[in-house]
Coordinates of N, CA and C in Angstrom, one line a residue:
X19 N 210.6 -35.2 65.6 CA 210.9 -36.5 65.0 C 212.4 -36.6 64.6
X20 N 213.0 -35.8 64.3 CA 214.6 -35.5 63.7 C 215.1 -35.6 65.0
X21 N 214.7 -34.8 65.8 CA 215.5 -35.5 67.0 C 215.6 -36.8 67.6
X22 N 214.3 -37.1 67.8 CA 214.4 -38.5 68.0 C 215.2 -39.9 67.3
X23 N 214.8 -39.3 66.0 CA 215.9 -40.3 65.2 C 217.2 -39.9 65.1
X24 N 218.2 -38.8 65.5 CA 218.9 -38.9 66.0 C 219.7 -39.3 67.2
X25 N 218.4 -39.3 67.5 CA 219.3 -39.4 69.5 C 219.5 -41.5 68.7
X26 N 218.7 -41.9 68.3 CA 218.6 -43.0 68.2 C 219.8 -43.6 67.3
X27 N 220.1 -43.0 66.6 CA 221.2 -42.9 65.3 C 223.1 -43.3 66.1
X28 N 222.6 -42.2 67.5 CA 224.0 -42.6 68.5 C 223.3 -43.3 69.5
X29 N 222.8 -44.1 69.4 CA 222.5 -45.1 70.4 C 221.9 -44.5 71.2
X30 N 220.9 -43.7 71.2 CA 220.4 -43.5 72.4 C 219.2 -43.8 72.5
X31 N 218.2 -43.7 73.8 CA 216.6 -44.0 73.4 C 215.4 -43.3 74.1
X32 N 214.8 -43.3 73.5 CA 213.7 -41.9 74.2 C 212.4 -43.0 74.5
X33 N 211.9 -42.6 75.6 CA 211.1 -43.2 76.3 C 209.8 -42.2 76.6
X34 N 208.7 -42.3 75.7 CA 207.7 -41.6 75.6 C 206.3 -42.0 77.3
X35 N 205.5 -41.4 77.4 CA 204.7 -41.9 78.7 C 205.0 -42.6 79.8
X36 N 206.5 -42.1 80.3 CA 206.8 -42.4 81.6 C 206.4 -41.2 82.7
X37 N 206.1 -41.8 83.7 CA 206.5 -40.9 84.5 C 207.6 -41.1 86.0
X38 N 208.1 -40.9 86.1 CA 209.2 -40.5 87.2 C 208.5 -40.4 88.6
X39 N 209.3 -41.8 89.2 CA 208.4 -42.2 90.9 C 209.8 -41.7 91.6
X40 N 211.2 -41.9 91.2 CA 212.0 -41.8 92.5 C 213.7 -42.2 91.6
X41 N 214.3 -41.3 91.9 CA 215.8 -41.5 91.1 C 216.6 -41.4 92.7
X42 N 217.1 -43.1 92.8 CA 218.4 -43.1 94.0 C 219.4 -43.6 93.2
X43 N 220.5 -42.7 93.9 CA 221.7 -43.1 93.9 C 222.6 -44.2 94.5
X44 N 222.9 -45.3 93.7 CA 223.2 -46.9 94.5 C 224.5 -46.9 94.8
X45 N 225.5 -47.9 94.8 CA 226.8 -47.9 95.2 C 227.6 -47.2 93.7
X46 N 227.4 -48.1 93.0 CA 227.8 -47.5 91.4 C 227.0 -46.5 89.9
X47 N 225.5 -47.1 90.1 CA 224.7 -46.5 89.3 C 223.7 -45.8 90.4
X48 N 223.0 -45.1 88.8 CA 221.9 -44.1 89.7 C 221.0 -45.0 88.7
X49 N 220.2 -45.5 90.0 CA 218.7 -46.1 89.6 C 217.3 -45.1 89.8
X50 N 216.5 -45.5 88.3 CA 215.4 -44.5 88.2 C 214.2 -45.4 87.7
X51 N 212.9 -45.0 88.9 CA 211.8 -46.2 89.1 C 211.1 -45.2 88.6
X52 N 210.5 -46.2 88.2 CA 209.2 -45.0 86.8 C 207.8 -45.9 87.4
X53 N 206.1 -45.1 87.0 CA 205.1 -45.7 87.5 C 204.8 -47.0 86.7
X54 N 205.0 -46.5 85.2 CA 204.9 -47.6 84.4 C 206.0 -48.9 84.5
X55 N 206.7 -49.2 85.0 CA 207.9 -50.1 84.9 C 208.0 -51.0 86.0
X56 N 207.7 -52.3 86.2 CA 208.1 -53.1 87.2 C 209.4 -53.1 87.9
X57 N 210.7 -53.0 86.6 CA 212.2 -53.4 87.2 C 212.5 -51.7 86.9
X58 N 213.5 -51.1 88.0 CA 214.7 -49.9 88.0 C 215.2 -50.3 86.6
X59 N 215.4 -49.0 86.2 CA 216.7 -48.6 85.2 C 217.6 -47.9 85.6
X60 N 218.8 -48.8 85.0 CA 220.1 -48.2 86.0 C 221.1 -47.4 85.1
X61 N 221.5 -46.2 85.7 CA 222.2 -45.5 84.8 C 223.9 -44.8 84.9
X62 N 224.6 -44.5 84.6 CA 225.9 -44.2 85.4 C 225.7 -42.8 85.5
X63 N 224.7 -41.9 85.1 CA 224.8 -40.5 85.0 C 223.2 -40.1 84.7
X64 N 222.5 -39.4 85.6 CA 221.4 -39.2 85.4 C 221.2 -37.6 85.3
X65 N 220.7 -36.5 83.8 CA 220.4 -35.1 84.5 C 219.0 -34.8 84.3
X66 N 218.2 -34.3 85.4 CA 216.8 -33.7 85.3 C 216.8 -32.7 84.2
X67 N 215.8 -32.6 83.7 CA 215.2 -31.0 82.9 C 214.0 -30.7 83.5
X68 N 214.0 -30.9 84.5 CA 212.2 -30.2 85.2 C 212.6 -28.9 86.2
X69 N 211.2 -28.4 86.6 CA 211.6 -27.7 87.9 C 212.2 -28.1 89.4
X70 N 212.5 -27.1 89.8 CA 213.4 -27.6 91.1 C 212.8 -28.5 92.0
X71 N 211.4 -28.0 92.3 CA 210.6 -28.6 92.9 C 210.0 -29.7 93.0
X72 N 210.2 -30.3 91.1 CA 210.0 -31.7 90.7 C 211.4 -32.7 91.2
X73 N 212.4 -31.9 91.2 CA 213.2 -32.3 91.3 C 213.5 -32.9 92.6
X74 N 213.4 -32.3 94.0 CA 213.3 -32.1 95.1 C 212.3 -33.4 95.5
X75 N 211.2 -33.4 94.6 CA 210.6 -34.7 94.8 C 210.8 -36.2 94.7
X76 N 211.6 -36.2 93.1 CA 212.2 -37.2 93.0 C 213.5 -38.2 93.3
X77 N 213.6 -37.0 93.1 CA 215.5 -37.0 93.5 C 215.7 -37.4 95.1
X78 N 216.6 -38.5 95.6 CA 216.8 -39.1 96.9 C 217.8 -38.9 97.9
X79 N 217.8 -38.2 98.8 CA 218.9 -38.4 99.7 C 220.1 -36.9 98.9
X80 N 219.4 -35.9 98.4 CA 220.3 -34.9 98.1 C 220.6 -33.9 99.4
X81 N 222.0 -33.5 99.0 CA 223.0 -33.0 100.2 C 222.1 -32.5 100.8
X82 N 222.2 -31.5 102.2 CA 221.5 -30.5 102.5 C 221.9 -29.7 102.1
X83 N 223.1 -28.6 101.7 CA 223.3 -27.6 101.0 C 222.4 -27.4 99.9
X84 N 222.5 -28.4 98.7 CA 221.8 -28.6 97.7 C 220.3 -28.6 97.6
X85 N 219.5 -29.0 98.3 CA 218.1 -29.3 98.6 C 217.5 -27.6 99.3
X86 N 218.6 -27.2 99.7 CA 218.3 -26.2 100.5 C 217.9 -25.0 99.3
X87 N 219.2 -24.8 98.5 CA 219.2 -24.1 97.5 C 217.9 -24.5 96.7
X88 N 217.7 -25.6 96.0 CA 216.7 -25.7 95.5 C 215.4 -25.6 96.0
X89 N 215.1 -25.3 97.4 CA 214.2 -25.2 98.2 C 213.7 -23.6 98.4
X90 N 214.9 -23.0 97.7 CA 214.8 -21.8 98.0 C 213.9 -20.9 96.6
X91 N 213.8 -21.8 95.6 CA 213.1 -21.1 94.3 C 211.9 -20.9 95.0
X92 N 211.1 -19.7 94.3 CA 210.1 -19.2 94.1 C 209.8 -19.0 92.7
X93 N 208.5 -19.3 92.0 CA 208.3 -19.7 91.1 C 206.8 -18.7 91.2
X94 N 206.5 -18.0 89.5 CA 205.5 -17.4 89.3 C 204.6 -18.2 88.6
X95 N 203.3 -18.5 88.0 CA 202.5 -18.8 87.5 C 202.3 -18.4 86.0
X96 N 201.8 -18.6 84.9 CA 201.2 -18.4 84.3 C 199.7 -18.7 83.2
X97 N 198.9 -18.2 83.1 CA 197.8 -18.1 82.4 C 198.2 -17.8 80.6
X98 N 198.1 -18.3 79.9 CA 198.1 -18.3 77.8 C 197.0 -18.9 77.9
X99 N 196.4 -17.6 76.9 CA 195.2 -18.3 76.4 C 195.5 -18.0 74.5
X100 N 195.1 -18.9 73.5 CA 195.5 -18.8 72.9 C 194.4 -19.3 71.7
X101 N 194.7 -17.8 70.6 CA 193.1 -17.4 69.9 C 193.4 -17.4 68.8
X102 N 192.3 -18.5 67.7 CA 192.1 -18.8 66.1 C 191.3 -17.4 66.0
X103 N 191.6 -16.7 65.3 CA 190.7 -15.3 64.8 C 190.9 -15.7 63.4
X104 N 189.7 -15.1 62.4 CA 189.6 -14.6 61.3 C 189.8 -13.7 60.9
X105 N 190.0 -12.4 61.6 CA 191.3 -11.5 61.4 C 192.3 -10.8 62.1
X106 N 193.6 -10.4 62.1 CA 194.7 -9.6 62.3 C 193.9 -8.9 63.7
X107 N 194.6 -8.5 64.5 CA 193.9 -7.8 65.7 C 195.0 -6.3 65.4
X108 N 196.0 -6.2 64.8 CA 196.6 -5.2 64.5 C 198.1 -5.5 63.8
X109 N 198.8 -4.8 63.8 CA 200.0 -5.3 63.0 C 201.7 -5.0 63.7
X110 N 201.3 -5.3 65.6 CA 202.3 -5.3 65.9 C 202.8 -6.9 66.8
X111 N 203.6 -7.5 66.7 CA 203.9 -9.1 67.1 C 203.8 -9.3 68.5
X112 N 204.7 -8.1 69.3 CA 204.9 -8.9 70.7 C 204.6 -7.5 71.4
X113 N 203.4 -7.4 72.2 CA 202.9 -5.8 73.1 C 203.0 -6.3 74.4
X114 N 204.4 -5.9 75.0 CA 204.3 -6.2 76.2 C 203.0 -4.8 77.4
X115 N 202.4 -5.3 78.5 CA 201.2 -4.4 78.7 C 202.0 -3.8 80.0
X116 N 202.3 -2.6 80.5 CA 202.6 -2.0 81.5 C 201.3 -1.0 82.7
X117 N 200.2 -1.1 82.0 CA 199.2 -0.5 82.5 C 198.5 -1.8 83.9
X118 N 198.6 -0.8 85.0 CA 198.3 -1.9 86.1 C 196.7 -2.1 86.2
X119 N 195.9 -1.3 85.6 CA 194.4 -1.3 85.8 C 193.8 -2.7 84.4
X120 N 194.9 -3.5 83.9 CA 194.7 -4.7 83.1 C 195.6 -5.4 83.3
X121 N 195.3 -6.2 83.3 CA 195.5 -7.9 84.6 C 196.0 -8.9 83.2
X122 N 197.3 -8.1 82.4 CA 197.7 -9.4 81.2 C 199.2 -8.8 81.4
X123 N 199.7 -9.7 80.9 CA 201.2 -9.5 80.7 C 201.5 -8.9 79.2
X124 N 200.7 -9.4 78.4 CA 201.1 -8.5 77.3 C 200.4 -9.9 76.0
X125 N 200.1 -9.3 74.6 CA 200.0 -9.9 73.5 C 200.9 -10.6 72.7
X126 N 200.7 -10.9 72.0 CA 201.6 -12.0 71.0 C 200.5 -12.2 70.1
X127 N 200.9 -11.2 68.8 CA 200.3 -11.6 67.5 C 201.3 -12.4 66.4
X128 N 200.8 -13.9 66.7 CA 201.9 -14.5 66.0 C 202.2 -14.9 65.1
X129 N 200.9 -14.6 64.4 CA 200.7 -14.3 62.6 C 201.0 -13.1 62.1
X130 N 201.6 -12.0 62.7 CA 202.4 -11.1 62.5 C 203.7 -11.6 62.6
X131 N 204.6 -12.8 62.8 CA 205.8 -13.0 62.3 C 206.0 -14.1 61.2
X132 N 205.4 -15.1 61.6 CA 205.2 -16.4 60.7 C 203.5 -15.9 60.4
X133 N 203.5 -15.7 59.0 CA 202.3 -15.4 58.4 C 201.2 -16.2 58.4
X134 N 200.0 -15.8 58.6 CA 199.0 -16.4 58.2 C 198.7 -17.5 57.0
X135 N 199.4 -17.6 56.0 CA 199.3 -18.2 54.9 C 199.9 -19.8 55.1
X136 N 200.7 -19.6 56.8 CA 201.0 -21.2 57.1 C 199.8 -21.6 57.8
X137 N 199.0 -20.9 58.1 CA 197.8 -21.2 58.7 C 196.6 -21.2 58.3
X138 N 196.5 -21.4 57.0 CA 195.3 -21.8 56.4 C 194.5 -20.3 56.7
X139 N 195.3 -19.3 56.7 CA 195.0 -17.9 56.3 C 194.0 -17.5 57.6
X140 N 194.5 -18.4 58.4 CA 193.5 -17.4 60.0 C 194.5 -16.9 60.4
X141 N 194.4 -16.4 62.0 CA 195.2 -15.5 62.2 C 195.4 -16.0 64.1
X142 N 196.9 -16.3 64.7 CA 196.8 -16.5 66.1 C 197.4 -15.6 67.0
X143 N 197.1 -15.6 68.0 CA 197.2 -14.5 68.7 C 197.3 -15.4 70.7
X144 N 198.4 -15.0 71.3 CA 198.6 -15.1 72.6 C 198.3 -13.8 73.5
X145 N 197.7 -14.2 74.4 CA 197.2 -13.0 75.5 C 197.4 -14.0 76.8
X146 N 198.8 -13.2 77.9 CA 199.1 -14.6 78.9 C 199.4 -13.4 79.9
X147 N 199.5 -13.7 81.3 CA 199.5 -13.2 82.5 C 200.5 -14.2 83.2
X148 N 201.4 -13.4 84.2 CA 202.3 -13.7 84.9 C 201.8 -13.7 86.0
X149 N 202.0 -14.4 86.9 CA 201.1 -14.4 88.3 C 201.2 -15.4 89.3
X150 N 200.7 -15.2 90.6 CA 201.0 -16.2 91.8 C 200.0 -17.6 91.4
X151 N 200.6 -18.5 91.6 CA 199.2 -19.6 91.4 C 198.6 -19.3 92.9
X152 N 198.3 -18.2 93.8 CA 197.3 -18.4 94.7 C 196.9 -16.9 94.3
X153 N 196.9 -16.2 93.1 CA 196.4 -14.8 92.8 C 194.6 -16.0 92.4
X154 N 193.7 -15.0 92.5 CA 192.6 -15.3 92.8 C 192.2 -15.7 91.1
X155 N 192.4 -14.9 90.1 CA 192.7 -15.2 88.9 C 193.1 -16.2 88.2
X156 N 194.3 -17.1 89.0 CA 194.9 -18.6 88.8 C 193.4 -19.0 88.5
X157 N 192.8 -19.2 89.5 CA 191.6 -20.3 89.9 C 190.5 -19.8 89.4
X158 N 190.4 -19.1 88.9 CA 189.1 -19.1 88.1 C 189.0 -19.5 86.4
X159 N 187.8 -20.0 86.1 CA 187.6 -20.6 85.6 C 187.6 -20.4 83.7
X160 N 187.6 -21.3 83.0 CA 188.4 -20.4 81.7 C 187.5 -19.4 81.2
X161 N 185.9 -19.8 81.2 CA 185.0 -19.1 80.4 C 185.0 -17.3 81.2
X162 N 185.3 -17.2 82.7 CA 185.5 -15.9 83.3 C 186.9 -15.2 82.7
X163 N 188.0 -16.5 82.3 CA 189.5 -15.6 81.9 C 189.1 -15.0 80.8
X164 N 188.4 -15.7 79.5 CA 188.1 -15.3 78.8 C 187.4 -14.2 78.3
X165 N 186.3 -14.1 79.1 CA 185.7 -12.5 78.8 C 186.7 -11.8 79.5
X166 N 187.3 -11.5 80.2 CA 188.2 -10.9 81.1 C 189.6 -10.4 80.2
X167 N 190.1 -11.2 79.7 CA 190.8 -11.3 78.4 C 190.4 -10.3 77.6
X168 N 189.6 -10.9 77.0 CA 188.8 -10.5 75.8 C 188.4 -8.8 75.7
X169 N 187.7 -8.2 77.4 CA 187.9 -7.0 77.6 C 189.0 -6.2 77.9
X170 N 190.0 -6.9 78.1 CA 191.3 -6.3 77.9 C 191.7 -5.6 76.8
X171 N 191.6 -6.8 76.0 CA 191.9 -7.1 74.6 C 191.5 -5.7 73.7
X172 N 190.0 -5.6 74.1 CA 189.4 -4.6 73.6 C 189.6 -3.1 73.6
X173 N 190.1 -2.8 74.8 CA 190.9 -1.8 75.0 C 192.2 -1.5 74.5
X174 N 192.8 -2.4 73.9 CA 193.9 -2.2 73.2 C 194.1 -1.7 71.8
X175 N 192.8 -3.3 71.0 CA 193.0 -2.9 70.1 C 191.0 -2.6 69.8
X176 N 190.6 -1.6 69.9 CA 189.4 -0.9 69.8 C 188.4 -1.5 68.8
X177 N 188.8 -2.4 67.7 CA 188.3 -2.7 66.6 C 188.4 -4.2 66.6
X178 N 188.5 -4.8 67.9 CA 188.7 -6.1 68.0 C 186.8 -6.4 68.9
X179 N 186.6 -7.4 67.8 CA 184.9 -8.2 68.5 C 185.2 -9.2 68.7
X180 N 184.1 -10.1 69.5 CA 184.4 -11.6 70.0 C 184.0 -12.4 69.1
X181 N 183.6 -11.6 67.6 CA 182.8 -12.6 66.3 C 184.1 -12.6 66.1
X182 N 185.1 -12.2 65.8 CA 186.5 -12.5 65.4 C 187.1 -13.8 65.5
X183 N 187.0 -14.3 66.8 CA 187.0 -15.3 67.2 C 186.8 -16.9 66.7
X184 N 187.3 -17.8 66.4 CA 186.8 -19.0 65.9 C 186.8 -19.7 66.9
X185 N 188.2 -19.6 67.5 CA 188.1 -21.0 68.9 C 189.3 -20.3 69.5
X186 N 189.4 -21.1 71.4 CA 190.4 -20.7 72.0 C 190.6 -21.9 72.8
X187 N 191.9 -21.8 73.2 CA 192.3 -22.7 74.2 C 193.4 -22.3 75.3
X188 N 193.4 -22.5 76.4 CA 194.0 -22.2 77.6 C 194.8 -23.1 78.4
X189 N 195.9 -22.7 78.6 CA 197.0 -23.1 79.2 C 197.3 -22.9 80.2
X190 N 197.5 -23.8 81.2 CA 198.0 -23.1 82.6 C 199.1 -24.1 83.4
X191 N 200.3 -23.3 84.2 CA 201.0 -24.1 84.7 C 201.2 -22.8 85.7
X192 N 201.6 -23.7 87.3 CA 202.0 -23.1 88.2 C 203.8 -22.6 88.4
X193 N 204.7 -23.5 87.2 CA 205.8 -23.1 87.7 C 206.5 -22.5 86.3
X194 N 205.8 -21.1 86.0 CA 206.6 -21.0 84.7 C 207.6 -20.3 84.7
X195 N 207.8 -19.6 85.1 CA 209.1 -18.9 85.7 C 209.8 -18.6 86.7
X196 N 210.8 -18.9 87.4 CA 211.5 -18.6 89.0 C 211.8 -17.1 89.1
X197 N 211.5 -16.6 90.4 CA 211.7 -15.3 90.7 C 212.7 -14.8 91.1
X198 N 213.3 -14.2 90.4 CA 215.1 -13.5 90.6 C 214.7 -12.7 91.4
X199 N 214.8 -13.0 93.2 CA 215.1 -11.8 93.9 C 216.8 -11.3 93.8
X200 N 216.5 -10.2 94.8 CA 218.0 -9.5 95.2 C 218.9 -10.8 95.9
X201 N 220.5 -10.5 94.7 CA 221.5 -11.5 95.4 C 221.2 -13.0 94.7
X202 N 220.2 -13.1 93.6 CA 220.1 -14.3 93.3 C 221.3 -15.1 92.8
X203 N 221.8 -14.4 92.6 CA 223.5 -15.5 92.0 C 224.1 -16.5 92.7
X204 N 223.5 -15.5 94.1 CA 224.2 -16.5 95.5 C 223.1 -17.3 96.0
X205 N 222.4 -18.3 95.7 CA 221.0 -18.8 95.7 C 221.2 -19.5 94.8
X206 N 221.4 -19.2 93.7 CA 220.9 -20.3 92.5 C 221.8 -21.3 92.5
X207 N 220.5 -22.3 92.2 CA 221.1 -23.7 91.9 C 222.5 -23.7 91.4
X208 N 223.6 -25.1 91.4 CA 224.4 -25.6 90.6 C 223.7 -26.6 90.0
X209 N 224.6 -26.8 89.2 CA 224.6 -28.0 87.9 C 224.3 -29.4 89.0
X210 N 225.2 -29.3 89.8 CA 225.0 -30.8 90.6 C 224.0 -30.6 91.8
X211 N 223.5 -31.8 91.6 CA 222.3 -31.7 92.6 C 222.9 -33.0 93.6
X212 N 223.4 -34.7 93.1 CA 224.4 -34.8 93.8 C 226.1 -35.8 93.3
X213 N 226.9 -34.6 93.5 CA 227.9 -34.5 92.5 C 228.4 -35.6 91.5
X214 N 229.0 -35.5 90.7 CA 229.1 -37.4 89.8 C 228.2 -37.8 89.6
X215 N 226.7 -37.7 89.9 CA 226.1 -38.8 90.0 C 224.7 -38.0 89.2
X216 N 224.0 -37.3 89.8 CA 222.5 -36.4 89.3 C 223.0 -34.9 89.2
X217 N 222.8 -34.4 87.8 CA 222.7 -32.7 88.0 C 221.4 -32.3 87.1
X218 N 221.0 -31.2 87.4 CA 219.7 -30.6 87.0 C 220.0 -29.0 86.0
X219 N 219.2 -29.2 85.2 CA 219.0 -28.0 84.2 C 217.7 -27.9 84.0
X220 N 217.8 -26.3 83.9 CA 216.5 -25.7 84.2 C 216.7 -23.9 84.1
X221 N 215.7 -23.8 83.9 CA 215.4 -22.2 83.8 C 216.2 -21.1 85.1
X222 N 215.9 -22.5 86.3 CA 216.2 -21.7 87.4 C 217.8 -20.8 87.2
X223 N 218.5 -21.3 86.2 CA 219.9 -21.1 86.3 C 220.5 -20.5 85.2
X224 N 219.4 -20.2 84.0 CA 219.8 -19.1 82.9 C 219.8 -17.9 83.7
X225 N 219.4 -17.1 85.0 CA 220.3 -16.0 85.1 C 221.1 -15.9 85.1
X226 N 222.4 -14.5 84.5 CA 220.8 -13.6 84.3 C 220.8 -12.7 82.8
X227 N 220.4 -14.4 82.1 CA 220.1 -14.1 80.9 C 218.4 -14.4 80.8
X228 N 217.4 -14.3 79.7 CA 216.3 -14.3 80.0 C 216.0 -15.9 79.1
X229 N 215.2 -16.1 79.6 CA 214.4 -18.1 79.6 C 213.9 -17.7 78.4
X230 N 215.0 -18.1 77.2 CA 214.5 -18.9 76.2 C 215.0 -19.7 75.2
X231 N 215.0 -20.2 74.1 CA 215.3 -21.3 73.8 C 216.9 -21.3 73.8
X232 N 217.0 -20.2 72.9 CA 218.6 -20.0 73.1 C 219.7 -20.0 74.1
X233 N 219.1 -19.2 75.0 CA 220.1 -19.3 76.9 C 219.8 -20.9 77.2
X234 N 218.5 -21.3 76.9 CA 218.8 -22.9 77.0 C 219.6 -23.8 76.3
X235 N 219.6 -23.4 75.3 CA 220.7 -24.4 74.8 C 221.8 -24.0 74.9
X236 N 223.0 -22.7 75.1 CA 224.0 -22.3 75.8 C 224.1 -23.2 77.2
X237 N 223.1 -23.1 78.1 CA 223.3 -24.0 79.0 C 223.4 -25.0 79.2
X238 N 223.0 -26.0 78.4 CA 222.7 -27.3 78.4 C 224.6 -27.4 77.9
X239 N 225.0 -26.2 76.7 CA 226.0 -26.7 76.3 C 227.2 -26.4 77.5
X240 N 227.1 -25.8 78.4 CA 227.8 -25.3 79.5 C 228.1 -26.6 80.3
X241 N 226.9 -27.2 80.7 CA 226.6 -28.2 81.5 C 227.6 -29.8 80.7
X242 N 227.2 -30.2 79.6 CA 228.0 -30.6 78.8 C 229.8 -30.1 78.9
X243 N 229.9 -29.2 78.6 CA 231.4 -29.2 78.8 C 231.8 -29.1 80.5
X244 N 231.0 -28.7 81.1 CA 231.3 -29.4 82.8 C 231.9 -30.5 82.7
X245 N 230.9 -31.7 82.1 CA 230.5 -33.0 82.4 C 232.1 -33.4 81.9
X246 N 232.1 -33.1 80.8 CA 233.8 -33.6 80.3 C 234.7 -33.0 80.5
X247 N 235.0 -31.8 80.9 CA 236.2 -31.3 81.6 C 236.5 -32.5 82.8
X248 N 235.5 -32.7 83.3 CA 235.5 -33.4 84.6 C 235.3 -34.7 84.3
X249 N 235.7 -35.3 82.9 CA 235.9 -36.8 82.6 C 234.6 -37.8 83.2
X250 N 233.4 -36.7 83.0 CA 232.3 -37.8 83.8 C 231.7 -37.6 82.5
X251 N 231.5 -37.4 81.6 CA 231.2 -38.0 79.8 C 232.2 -38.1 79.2

């Protein structure tokens, strides 16, 4: 909400339940057709924050160099399932799991940093897996992730039951992190997708620092001082 009323404060405006059919670039502006919208909105500078692949969709008539690069992400999966317990499952915050014979990436007890006591004294807990959206596990269905989970779980922390449990909910997206192979520096995207006109920010290009909120906002501020070095803000 603070953001919003600031973006609004410098004139700016946020457009809630759009979605994005097709961003061309015209003689002077970059026009952007949305599903909800009869008429283009026309812009002198347009930058994406989605993945490459979103971008690749929308985005019109980008170079070949550029399309290429962005064509080149590979992107991992992930599974969060995420658990109301009535109590503590143990008292360490972030267990990453290196054991290959359990199929999780690791825990997140997150009432072990921000206390329980903001939470009406339950206790939450992340259990998420990194993975291919065609690993067989993507596709199956929550109530199998969940005992599956849940027996993981148990192995960990020994004194964890599924009466613990109040409620859960599960999250899933196919593009949550891009895969840094060998030489990725020479691969990864630029800022411009096509130059003066559309550039893109995205996870793809915090190497090779690690995707999170902070390398995001470093970059966004990077991408910004691009923009006005180069007198296009």
């Amino acid at each position: 909400d603070a953001l919003v009323k600031s973006i609004g404060e410098l004139n700016g405006n946020v457009f809630f339940n759009k979605h994005i059919e097709e961003i061309n670039v015209g003689d002077k502006v970059v026009k952007v057709r949305t599903r909800e919208d009869i008429e283009e909105r026309e812009y002198d500078l347009v930058v994406t924050a989605v993945d490459t692949r979103e971008t690749l969709r929308i985005v019109k008539d980008i170079p070949r160099e550029n399309a290429n690069k962005l064509r080149s992400i590979e992107y991992y999966g992930v599974i969060c399932m995420v658990l109301l317990l009535k109590d503590p499952l143990g008292n360490i915050y972030w267990l990453n799991n290196a054991d290959m014979d359990m199929r999780i990436s690791g825990i997140v007890e997150h009432t072990n940093f921000i206390g329980p006591e903001f939470y009406n004294n339950k206790h939450i807990a992340y259990v998420f897996k990194y993975l291919s959206p065609e690993d067989t596990l993507y596709g199956n269905s929550e109530d199998e992730i969940y005992k599956y989970f849940c027996k993981c779980m148990k192995k960990i922390y020994q004194g964890f039951d599924d009466s613990q449990v109040i409620t859960y909910n599960f999250y899933k997206t196919s593009k949550a992190t891009p895969v840094y192979k060998g030489a990725y520096s020479r691969t990864m995207p630029s800022f411009e997708v096509v130059p003066g006109k559309i550039y893109m920010l995205n996870t793809s290009q915090i190497y090779p620092e690690d995707r999170n909120l902070n390398n995001g906002i470093k970059l966004a501020n990077r991408l910004v001082s691009k923009l006005k070095k180069a007198e296009i803000l």
